[in-house]
Amino acid sequence: MIKFLDLHKINKRFRGEIDAHFKTILDSGWYLQGAQNEAFSQNFATFCGTKYALGVANGLDAINLIIKGYGFGAGDEIIVPANTFIATILAVSENGCTPVLVEPDINTYCLNPDLIEEKITPKTKAIMVVHLYGQATPMEKIWALAKKYNLKIIEDAAQEHGALYQGHKVGNLGDAAAFSFYPGKNLGALGDAGGVTTNDTALYEKVKALANYGSDRKYHHIYKGVNSRMDELQAAVLDVKLPHLDADNERRREIAGYYRDNIKNPNIILPQTYDEQSHVWHVFVIRTPRREELQKYLEDNGIQTNIHYPTPPHKQGAYREWEKLSFPVSEKIHQEVLSLPISPVLSADEVKKVVEVINEWK
């Protein structure tokens, strides 16, 4: 069986370094907000090209903390893509803000910049761009709109570690960015973990305090905060893997390139990219109206796949108030997408087999 994602094989490459770091942490007796977090935060900020990076508990918290850090709340609107994973929207709702859904581009699956301005109102405070599936959102028009209407740009970069846009790393394309380091990400921990990057000193200091019970120093609480801290073990794992991220992403690009050059089945719609360096191929997403049939066929032929994502947020029970809304582009994407195996440890023979099996499907 060709696994959709072989996390054991991915992490086994770093076993010796991880073991050594874990021993250091265990021997130190210091498990939170210590040297490992400081090292990873500095290294990840340098990697992204930002002044600051902060480790938090998970990607959802990272978005939530940015919104909270800017003081957005009841009555404020935040523009979000209609086809994102629900976590993006949950963070907006959690802060009492109103998510304003905008359709994606059917070709890139990212937020369609041409549809944003018509949704901007006097209540709009921010545009949340989701760099989906590993591809950076085209930003020129979004930058212009943010400047014109004095809006913040928040990046949901949960799937984009290392992607470049016009020479800048994702995480440094807006006012602040939220990352997830969930184990299956291009840069993944061994459990839940997340991060925030920004060049905004005031926001960084506030988010740092908010994530630590609203405390700027021990037993001194200046905000109604939360407990959202990356532990030392996860920080160590991420710091071990970070120097290898660009090479791993390059291997993903090679696999994606092979898929795109060699999958010739007319029943398959292949993913598009406007710039190869803008995409780190977190997932390789194809489309077909016969998705369930294709998924079963691939499973029967020893190939695991996944669906990112089967149901759009406005059709989820959590947002019953939106059940009558129609977002036909998002709905089409969610009905047709299927993710093929892609990772830096996928072998050439496995990649070749995926292509051969798909090309034989009728």
mmCIF file of C-alpha atoms in Angstrom:
data_model
loop_
_atom_site.group_PDB
_atom_site.id
_atom_site.type_symbol
_atom_site.label_atom_id
_atom_site.label_comp_id
_atom_site.label_asym_id
_atom_site.label_seq_id
_atom_site.Cartn_x
_atom_site.Cartn_y
_atom_site.Cartn_z
ATOM 1 C CA MET A 1 0.000 0.000 0.000
ATOM 2 C CA ILE A 2 1.285 3.462 -0.909
ATOM 3 C CA LYS A 3 0.416 5.526 2.133
ATOM 4 C CA PHE A 4 -1.108 8.945 1.698
ATOM 5 C CA LEU A 5 1.416 10.239 4.237
ATOM 6 C CA ASP A 6 4.012 8.099 6.029
ATOM 7 C CA LEU A 7 4.741 10.134 9.157
ATOM 8 C CA HIS A 8 6.839 7.371 10.703
ATOM 9 C CA LYS A 9 9.179 7.380 7.721
ATOM 10 C CA ILE A 10 9.303 11.182 7.602
ATOM 11 C CA ASN A 11 10.264 11.524 11.269
ATOM 12 C CA LYS A 12 12.592 8.520 11.366
ATOM 13 C CA ARG A 13 15.122 10.559 9.355
ATOM 14 C CA PHE A 14 15.607 12.827 12.376
ATOM 15 C CA ARG A 15 15.423 10.235 15.154
ATOM 16 C CA GLY A 16 18.979 10.671 16.427
ATOM 17 C CA GLU A 17 18.817 14.462 16.684
ATOM 18 C CA ILE A 18 15.359 14.386 18.248
ATOM 19 C CA ASP A 19 16.454 11.811 20.843
ATOM 20 C CA ALA A 20 19.449 13.979 21.767
ATOM 21 C CA HIS A 21 17.272 17.070 22.196
ATOM 22 C CA PHE A 22 14.718 15.170 24.264
ATOM 23 C CA LYS A 23 17.471 13.964 26.593
ATOM 24 C CA THR A 24 18.684 17.535 27.011
ATOM 25 C CA ILE A 25 15.166 18.692 27.856
ATOM 26 C CA LEU A 26 14.511 15.863 30.301
ATOM 27 C CA ASP A 27 17.832 16.460 32.010
ATOM 28 C CA SER A 28 17.179 20.195 32.255
ATOM 29 C CA GLY A 29 13.867 19.826 34.083
ATOM 30 C CA TRP A 30 12.524 22.823 32.115
ATOM 31 C CA TYR A 31 9.571 21.940 29.863
ATOM 32 C CA LEU A 32 7.805 25.204 28.945
ATOM 33 C CA GLN A 33 8.989 28.604 27.713
ATOM 34 C CA GLY A 34 12.626 27.642 27.782
ATOM 35 C CA ALA A 35 15.697 27.522 25.578
ATOM 36 C CA GLN A 36 14.120 25.281 22.923
ATOM 37 C CA ASN A 37 11.231 27.671 22.342
ATOM 38 C CA GLU A 38 13.563 30.633 22.229
ATOM 39 C CA ALA A 39 15.819 28.934 19.682
ATOM 40 C CA PHE A 40 13.004 27.791 17.415
ATOM 41 C CA SER A 41 11.212 31.143 17.577
ATOM 42 C CA GLN A 42 14.377 32.987 16.541
ATOM 43 C CA ASN A 43 15.177 30.503 13.792
ATOM 44 C CA PHE A 44 11.653 30.440 12.400
ATOM 45 C CA ALA A 45 11.464 34.243 12.372
ATOM 46 C CA THR A 46 14.740 34.302 10.423
ATOM 47 C CA PHE A 47 13.425 31.633 8.058
ATOM 48 C CA CYS A 48 10.243 33.636 7.368
ATOM 49 C CA GLY A 49 12.084 36.957 7.230
ATOM 50 C CA THR A 50 10.077 38.510 10.065
ATOM 51 C CA LYS A 51 11.132 40.303 13.223
ATOM 52 C CA TYR A 52 9.197 37.964 15.474
ATOM 53 C CA ALA A 53 7.896 34.429 15.757
ATOM 54 C CA LEU A 54 6.086 32.942 18.732
ATOM 55 C CA GLY A 55 5.268 29.303 19.422
ATOM 56 C CA VAL A 56 1.705 28.594 20.575
ATOM 57 C CA ALA A 57 -0.360 25.485 21.220
ATOM 58 C CA ASN A 58 -1.848 24.974 17.751
ATOM 59 C CA GLY A 59 -2.789 26.660 14.494
ATOM 60 C CA LEU A 60 -6.338 27.549 15.530
ATOM 61 C CA ASP A 61 -4.993 29.335 18.599
ATOM 62 C CA ALA A 62 -2.523 31.205 16.410
ATOM 63 C CA ILE A 63 -5.334 32.730 14.324
ATOM 64 C CA ASN A 64 -7.459 33.343 17.405
ATOM 65 C CA LEU A 65 -4.631 35.141 19.191
ATOM 66 C CA ILE A 66 -3.900 37.425 16.233
ATOM 67 C CA ILE A 67 -7.544 38.486 16.018
ATOM 68 C CA LYS A 68 -7.675 38.962 19.776
ATOM 69 C CA GLY A 69 -4.373 40.822 19.685
ATOM 70 C CA TYR A 70 -5.763 43.369 17.267
ATOM 71 C CA GLY A 71 -8.797 43.842 19.486
ATOM 72 C CA PHE A 72 -11.340 42.832 16.864
ATOM 73 C CA GLY A 73 -14.691 41.808 18.306
ATOM 74 C CA ALA A 74 -18.471 42.086 18.116
ATOM 75 C CA GLY A 75 -19.641 44.047 15.096
ATOM 76 C CA ASP A 76 -16.345 43.692 13.238
ATOM 77 C CA GLU A 77 -16.184 41.826 9.938
ATOM 78 C CA ILE A 78 -13.284 39.749 8.631
ATOM 79 C CA ILE A 79 -13.190 38.574 5.022
ATOM 80 C CA VAL A 80 -12.304 34.880 4.628
ATOM 81 C CA PRO A 81 -12.302 32.388 1.736
ATOM 82 C CA ALA A 82 -15.492 30.342 1.491
ATOM 83 C CA ASN A 83 -13.548 27.120 0.824
ATOM 84 C CA THR A 84 -11.124 27.143 3.744
ATOM 85 C CA PHE A 85 -10.815 24.576 6.501
ATOM 86 C CA ILE A 86 -13.289 25.477 9.213
ATOM 87 C CA ALA A 87 -10.565 26.461 11.720
ATOM 88 C CA THR A 88 -10.059 29.777 9.911
ATOM 89 C CA ILE A 89 -13.698 30.688 10.418
ATOM 90 C CA LEU A 90 -13.941 29.278 13.942
ATOM 91 C CA ALA A 91 -11.251 31.723 15.081
ATOM 92 C CA VAL A 92 -13.210 34.639 13.637
ATOM 93 C CA SER A 93 -16.414 33.504 15.355
ATOM 94 C CA GLU A 94 -14.631 32.813 18.635
ATOM 95 C CA ASN A 95 -13.770 36.496 18.896
ATOM 96 C CA GLY A 96 -17.351 37.588 18.215
ATOM 97 C CA CYS A 97 -16.475 38.847 14.748
ATOM 98 C CA THR A 98 -18.527 38.173 11.627
ATOM 99 C CA PRO A 99 -16.887 35.998 8.946
ATOM 100 C CA VAL A 100 -17.648 37.356 5.468
ATOM 101 C CA LEU A 101 -17.228 34.554 2.952
ATOM 102 C CA VAL A 102 -15.701 35.201 -0.468
ATOM 103 C CA GLU A 103 -15.382 32.669 -3.270
ATOM 104 C CA PRO A 104 -11.972 31.290 -4.315
ATOM 105 C CA ASP A 105 -10.351 31.196 -7.718
ATOM 106 C CA ILE A 106 -11.357 27.883 -9.309
ATOM 107 C CA ASN A 107 -7.834 27.442 -10.714
ATOM 108 C CA THR A 108 -5.641 28.201 -7.674
ATOM 109 C CA TYR A 109 -8.238 27.435 -4.945
ATOM 110 C CA CYS A 110 -7.024 30.570 -3.120
ATOM 111 C CA LEU A 111 -9.126 33.615 -2.286
ATOM 112 C CA ASN A 112 -10.197 35.381 -5.485
ATOM 113 C CA PRO A 113 -8.829 38.956 -5.194
ATOM 114 C CA ASP A 114 -11.324 40.251 -7.757
ATOM 115 C CA LEU A 115 -14.295 39.435 -5.507
ATOM 116 C CA ILE A 116 -13.090 41.045 -2.281
ATOM 117 C CA GLU A 117 -13.844 44.754 -2.730
ATOM 118 C CA GLU A 118 -17.595 44.255 -3.179
ATOM 119 C CA LYS A 119 -17.706 42.593 0.266
ATOM 120 C CA ILE A 120 -15.897 45.414 2.099
ATOM 121 C CA THR A 121 -18.100 47.530 4.379
ATOM 122 C CA PRO A 122 -17.424 50.143 7.076
ATOM 123 C CA LYS A 123 -17.377 47.215 9.522
ATOM 124 C CA THR A 124 -14.577 45.353 7.733
ATOM 125 C CA LYS A 125 -11.387 45.191 9.790
ATOM 126 C CA ALA A 126 -9.234 42.582 8.057
ATOM 127 C CA ILE A 127 -8.754 40.295 5.095
ATOM 128 C CA MET A 128 -7.828 36.748 6.049
ATOM 129 C CA VAL A 129 -5.892 35.111 3.222
ATOM 130 C CA VAL A 130 -5.591 31.335 3.332
ATOM 131 C CA HIS A 131 -2.645 30.064 1.314
ATOM 132 C CA LEU A 132 -4.422 26.810 0.551
ATOM 133 C CA TYR A 133 -2.913 23.406 -0.290
ATOM 134 C CA GLY A 134 0.619 24.844 -0.275
ATOM 135 C CA GLN A 135 0.144 27.695 -2.762
ATOM 136 C CA ALA A 136 0.567 31.341 -1.792
ATOM 137 C CA THR A 137 -2.388 33.599 -2.505
ATOM 138 C CA PRO A 138 -1.729 36.257 -5.203
ATOM 139 C CA MET A 139 -1.302 39.358 -3.061
ATOM 140 C CA GLU A 140 -0.965 42.490 -5.236
ATOM 141 C CA LYS A 141 -4.668 43.385 -5.331
ATOM 142 C CA ILE A 142 -5.090 42.400 -1.694
ATOM 143 C CA TRP A 143 -2.225 44.682 -0.647
ATOM 144 C CA ALA A 144 -3.853 47.505 -2.603
ATOM 145 C CA LEU A 145 -7.270 46.931 -1.013
ATOM 146 C CA ALA A 146 -5.789 46.777 2.477
ATOM 147 C CA LYS A 147 -4.077 50.106 1.906
ATOM 148 C CA LYS A 148 -7.147 51.709 0.327
ATOM 149 C CA TYR A 149 -9.506 50.709 3.145
ATOM 150 C CA ASN A 150 -7.002 50.647 6.026
ATOM 151 C CA LEU A 151 -7.442 46.919 6.659
ATOM 152 C CA LYS A 152 -5.171 44.393 8.334
ATOM 153 C CA ILE A 153 -3.990 41.379 6.349
ATOM 154 C CA ILE A 154 -3.887 38.167 8.371
ATOM 155 C CA GLU A 155 -2.301 35.120 6.753
ATOM 156 C CA ASP A 156 -3.577 31.665 7.529
ATOM 157 C CA ALA A 157 -0.351 29.907 6.570
ATOM 158 C CA ALA A 158 -1.167 26.541 8.111
ATOM 159 C CA GLN A 159 -0.225 24.709 4.885
ATOM 160 C CA GLU A 160 2.470 26.937 3.434
ATOM 161 C CA HIS A 161 5.706 26.577 5.402
ATOM 162 C CA GLY A 162 8.460 27.827 3.121
ATOM 163 C CA ALA A 163 6.377 29.016 0.156
ATOM 164 C CA LEU A 164 7.729 32.089 -1.615
ATOM 165 C CA TYR A 165 5.853 34.991 -3.149
ATOM 166 C CA GLN A 166 7.810 37.628 -5.073
ATOM 167 C CA GLY A 167 10.924 36.654 -3.149
ATOM 168 C CA HIS A 168 9.296 36.832 0.279
ATOM 169 C CA LYS A 169 8.377 33.863 2.434
ATOM 170 C CA VAL A 170 4.765 33.267 3.360
ATOM 171 C CA GLY A 171 4.373 34.504 6.921
ATOM 172 C CA ASN A 172 5.833 37.855 5.858
ATOM 173 C CA LEU A 173 3.178 38.908 3.318
ATOM 174 C CA GLY A 174 0.762 40.646 5.670
ATOM 175 C CA ASP A 175 0.509 42.182 9.122
ATOM 176 C CA ALA A 176 0.604 38.837 10.931
ATOM 177 C CA ALA A 177 0.510 35.159 10.063
ATOM 178 C CA ALA A 178 -0.706 32.009 11.771
ATOM 179 C CA PHE A 179 1.020 28.649 11.257
ATOM 180 C CA SER A 180 0.044 25.142 12.212
ATOM 181 C CA PHE A 181 2.739 22.589 12.987
ATOM 182 C CA TYR A 182 0.313 19.667 13.118
ATOM 183 C CA PRO A 183 2.277 16.434 12.445
ATOM 184 C CA GLY A 184 1.158 16.165 8.818
ATOM 185 C CA LYS A 185 2.293 19.657 7.805
ATOM 186 C CA ASN A 186 5.382 20.318 5.681
ATOM 187 C CA LEU A 187 7.014 21.353 8.963
ATOM 188 C CA GLY A 188 5.316 19.112 11.494
ATOM 189 C CA ALA A 189 5.722 18.507 15.200
ATOM 190 C CA LEU A 190 5.019 15.252 17.043
ATOM 191 C CA GLY A 191 1.729 16.608 18.348
ATOM 192 C CA ASP A 192 -0.235 19.818 18.231
ATOM 193 C CA ALA A 193 1.735 23.040 17.875
ATOM 194 C CA GLY A 194 1.327 26.394 16.157
ATOM 195 C CA GLY A 195 3.038 29.710 15.636
ATOM 196 C CA VAL A 196 2.569 33.411 14.938
ATOM 197 C CA THR A 197 4.896 35.572 12.846
ATOM 198 C CA THR A 198 4.794 39.358 12.534
ATOM 199 C CA ASN A 199 6.862 42.516 12.178
ATOM 200 C CA ASP A 200 4.498 44.403 14.490
ATOM 201 C CA THR A 201 6.199 44.833 17.866
ATOM 202 C CA ALA A 202 3.034 45.881 19.691
ATOM 203 C CA LEU A 203 1.077 42.922 18.337
ATOM 204 C CA TYR A 204 3.872 40.492 19.170
ATOM 205 C CA GLU A 205 4.077 41.667 22.772
ATOM 206 C CA LYS A 206 0.315 41.477 23.189
ATOM 207 C CA VAL A 207 -0.031 38.029 21.602
ATOM 208 C CA LYS A 208 2.857 36.760 23.723
ATOM 209 C CA ALA A 209 1.050 37.924 26.861
ATOM 210 C CA LEU A 210 -2.385 36.733 25.720
ATOM 211 C CA ALA A 211 -1.018 33.237 25.104
ATOM 212 C CA ASN A 212 0.342 33.116 28.657
ATOM 213 C CA TYR A 213 -2.822 33.824 30.652
ATOM 214 C CA GLY A 214 -2.662 37.487 29.645
ATOM 215 C CA SER A 215 0.540 37.880 31.638
ATOM 216 C CA ASP A 216 3.490 40.075 30.722
ATOM 217 C CA ARG A 217 5.410 38.814 33.755
ATOM 218 C CA LYS A 218 4.762 36.189 36.413
ATOM 219 C CA TYR A 219 1.545 36.756 38.374
ATOM 220 C CA HIS A 220 0.926 40.073 36.606
ATOM 221 C CA HIS A 221 -2.042 39.783 34.211
ATOM 222 C CA ILE A 222 -2.821 42.732 31.948
ATOM 223 C CA TYR A 223 -5.255 40.942 29.582
ATOM 224 C CA LYS A 224 -7.956 38.299 29.819
ATOM 225 C CA GLY A 225 -5.716 35.740 28.206
ATOM 226 C CA VAL A 226 -5.600 32.028 27.504
ATOM 227 C CA ASN A 227 -3.151 29.178 27.972
ATOM 228 C CA SER A 228 -1.616 28.514 24.567
ATOM 229 C CA ARG A 229 2.079 27.655 24.780
ATOM 230 C CA MET A 230 4.251 25.379 22.673
ATOM 231 C CA ASP A 231 6.058 22.900 24.903
ATOM 232 C CA GLU A 232 9.817 22.460 24.757
ATOM 233 C CA LEU A 233 9.629 18.999 23.191
ATOM 234 C CA GLN A 234 7.667 20.213 20.170
ATOM 235 C CA ALA A 235 9.912 23.268 19.775
ATOM 236 C CA ALA A 236 12.953 20.976 19.715
ATOM 237 C CA VAL A 237 11.425 18.712 17.059
ATOM 238 C CA LEU A 238 10.579 21.681 14.857
ATOM 239 C CA ASP A 239 14.017 23.213 15.262
ATOM 240 C CA VAL A 240 15.640 19.924 14.216
ATOM 241 C CA LYS A 241 13.464 19.711 11.091
ATOM 242 C CA LEU A 242 13.519 23.383 10.059
ATOM 243 C CA PRO A 243 16.948 23.326 8.317
ATOM 244 C CA HIS A 244 15.662 20.527 6.070
ATOM 245 C CA LEU A 245 12.383 22.213 5.119
ATOM 246 C CA ASP A 246 13.517 23.887 1.894
ATOM 247 C CA ALA A 247 15.009 20.632 0.597
ATOM 248 C CA ASP A 248 11.869 18.709 1.543
ATOM 249 C CA ASN A 249 9.742 21.282 -0.243
ATOM 250 C CA GLU A 250 11.915 20.991 -3.323
ATOM 251 C CA ARG A 251 11.335 17.237 -3.338
ATOM 252 C CA ARG A 252 7.594 17.901 -3.136
ATOM 253 C CA ARG A 253 7.920 20.187 -6.176
ATOM 254 C CA GLU A 254 9.715 17.424 -8.082
ATOM 255 C CA ILE A 255 6.935 14.948 -7.338
ATOM 256 C CA ALA A 256 4.251 17.482 -8.225
ATOM 257 C CA GLY A 257 6.067 18.219 -11.459
ATOM 258 C CA TYR A 258 6.147 14.517 -12.352
ATOM 259 C CA TYR A 259 2.442 14.178 -11.601
ATOM 260 C CA ARG A 260 1.567 17.219 -13.700
ATOM 261 C CA ASP A 261 3.764 16.151 -16.615
ATOM 262 C CA ASN A 262 2.649 12.523 -16.704
ATOM 263 C CA ILE A 263 -0.957 12.224 -15.537
ATOM 264 C CA LYS A 264 -2.773 12.222 -18.868
ATOM 265 C CA ASN A 265 -6.214 10.945 -17.892
ATOM 266 C CA PRO A 266 -8.859 13.209 -19.508
ATOM 267 C CA ASN A 267 -11.177 12.608 -16.543
ATOM 268 C CA ILE A 268 -8.727 14.343 -14.185
ATOM 269 C CA ILE A 269 -8.321 18.092 -13.629
ATOM 270 C CA LEU A 270 -4.769 18.785 -12.471
ATOM 271 C CA PRO A 271 -3.826 21.616 -10.073
ATOM 272 C CA GLN A 272 -2.474 24.845 -11.534
ATOM 273 C CA THR A 273 0.206 27.168 -10.246
ATOM 274 C CA TYR A 274 1.126 30.666 -11.385
ATOM 275 C CA ASP A 275 4.691 30.389 -10.030
ATOM 276 C CA GLU A 276 6.494 27.199 -9.065
ATOM 277 C CA GLN A 277 8.278 28.787 -6.084
ATOM 278 C CA SER A 278 4.961 30.009 -4.674
ATOM 279 C CA HIS A 279 3.834 26.422 -4.107
ATOM 280 C CA VAL A 280 5.200 23.923 -1.585
ATOM 281 C CA TRP A 281 2.626 21.237 -2.395
ATOM 282 C CA HIS A 282 1.391 20.473 1.093
ATOM 283 C CA VAL A 283 -1.150 18.367 -0.740
ATOM 284 C CA PHE A 284 -1.489 17.524 -4.431
ATOM 285 C CA VAL A 285 -5.149 18.081 -5.203
ATOM 286 C CA ILE A 286 -6.806 16.798 -8.358
ATOM 287 C CA ARG A 287 -10.472 17.156 -9.275
ATOM 288 C CA THR A 288 -13.044 14.897 -10.860
ATOM 289 C CA PRO A 289 -16.863 14.760 -10.702
ATOM 290 C CA ARG A 290 -16.441 11.008 -10.059
ATOM 291 C CA ARG A 291 -14.361 11.445 -6.920
ATOM 292 C CA GLU A 292 -15.779 8.607 -4.809
ATOM 293 C CA GLU A 293 -15.415 6.188 -7.714
ATOM 294 C CA LEU A 294 -11.803 7.239 -8.277
ATOM 295 C CA GLN A 295 -10.950 7.075 -4.572
ATOM 296 C CA LYS A 296 -12.253 3.516 -4.321
ATOM 297 C CA TYR A 297 -10.412 2.513 -7.499
ATOM 298 C CA LEU A 298 -7.148 3.857 -6.129
ATOM 299 C CA GLU A 299 -7.687 2.162 -2.762
ATOM 300 C CA ASP A 300 -8.361 -1.135 -4.538
ATOM 301 C CA ASN A 301 -5.052 -0.649 -6.365
ATOM 302 C CA GLY A 302 -3.035 -0.007 -3.216
ATOM 303 C CA ILE A 303 -3.013 3.806 -3.165
ATOM 304 C CA GLN A 304 -4.312 5.816 -0.203
ATOM 305 C CA THR A 305 -5.850 9.219 -0.833
ATOM 306 C CA ASN A 306 -7.565 11.909 1.226
ATOM 307 C CA ILE A 307 -10.161 14.639 0.687
ATOM 308 C CA HIS A 308 -9.327 18.260 1.560
ATOM 309 C CA TYR A 309 -12.181 18.944 2.305
ATOM 310 C CA PRO A 310 -15.468 17.100 1.724
ATOM 311 C CA THR A 311 -17.843 19.770 3.104
ATOM 312 C CA PRO A 312 -17.492 23.573 2.864
ATOM 313 C CA PRO A 313 -17.866 25.591 6.077
ATOM 314 C CA HIS A 314 -21.222 27.096 5.091
ATOM 315 C CA LYS A 315 -22.680 23.588 4.849
ATOM 316 C CA GLN A 316 -21.415 22.470 8.273
ATOM 317 C CA GLY A 317 -23.792 22.054 11.211
ATOM 318 C CA ALA A 318 -21.736 24.513 13.241
ATOM 319 C CA TYR A 319 -22.935 27.281 10.912
ATOM 320 C CA ARG A 320 -26.572 26.355 10.406
ATOM 321 C CA GLU A 321 -27.356 30.031 9.925
ATOM 322 C CA TRP A 322 -25.577 29.834 6.563
ATOM 323 C CA GLU A 323 -27.303 26.725 5.245
ATOM 324 C CA LYS A 324 -29.251 28.693 2.604
ATOM 325 C CA LEU A 325 -26.187 30.526 1.328
ATOM 326 C CA SER A 326 -24.806 29.523 -2.058
ATOM 327 C CA PHE A 327 -21.136 29.538 -2.991
ATOM 328 C CA PRO A 328 -21.119 27.463 -6.191
ATOM 329 C CA VAL A 329 -17.362 27.620 -6.837
ATOM 330 C CA SER A 330 -16.546 26.464 -3.303
ATOM 331 C CA GLU A 331 -19.204 23.775 -3.448
ATOM 332 C CA LYS A 332 -17.843 22.456 -6.737
ATOM 333 C CA ILE A 333 -14.329 22.310 -5.314
ATOM 334 C CA HIS A 334 -15.438 20.478 -2.177
ATOM 335 C CA GLN A 335 -17.443 17.986 -4.238
ATOM 336 C CA GLU A 336 -14.611 17.133 -6.624
ATOM 337 C CA VAL A 337 -11.223 17.386 -4.891
ATOM 338 C CA LEU A 338 -9.060 14.377 -4.105
ATOM 339 C CA SER A 339 -5.542 14.523 -2.670
ATOM 340 C CA LEU A 340 -2.883 12.138 -3.966
ATOM 341 C CA PRO A 341 0.131 10.916 -1.955
ATOM 342 C CA ILE A 342 2.946 13.471 -1.823
ATOM 343 C CA SER A 343 5.775 13.802 0.672
ATOM 344 C CA PRO A 344 9.583 14.063 0.685
ATOM 345 C CA VAL A 345 9.897 10.336 1.464
ATOM 346 C CA LEU A 346 7.730 9.083 -1.394
ATOM 347 C CA SER A 347 9.916 6.960 -3.662
ATOM 348 C CA ALA A 348 10.241 7.369 -7.421
ATOM 349 C CA ASP A 349 8.661 3.936 -7.938
ATOM 350 C CA GLU A 350 5.690 4.897 -5.779
ATOM 351 C CA VAL A 351 5.194 8.141 -7.685
ATOM 352 C CA LYS A 352 5.396 6.269 -10.978
ATOM 353 C CA LYS A 353 2.834 3.725 -9.815
ATOM 354 C CA VAL A 354 0.368 6.447 -8.794
ATOM 355 C CA VAL A 355 0.611 7.927 -12.289
ATOM 356 C CA GLU A 356 0.258 4.571 -14.037
ATOM 357 C CA VAL A 357 -2.783 3.545 -12.008
ATOM 358 C CA ILE A 358 -4.536 6.892 -12.534
ATOM 359 C CA ASN A 359 -3.869 6.848 -16.285
ATOM 360 C CA GLU A 360 -5.500 3.418 -16.519
ATOM 361 C CA TRP A 361 -8.707 4.627 -14.865
ATOM 362 C CA LYS A 362 -11.657 4.899 -17.257
#
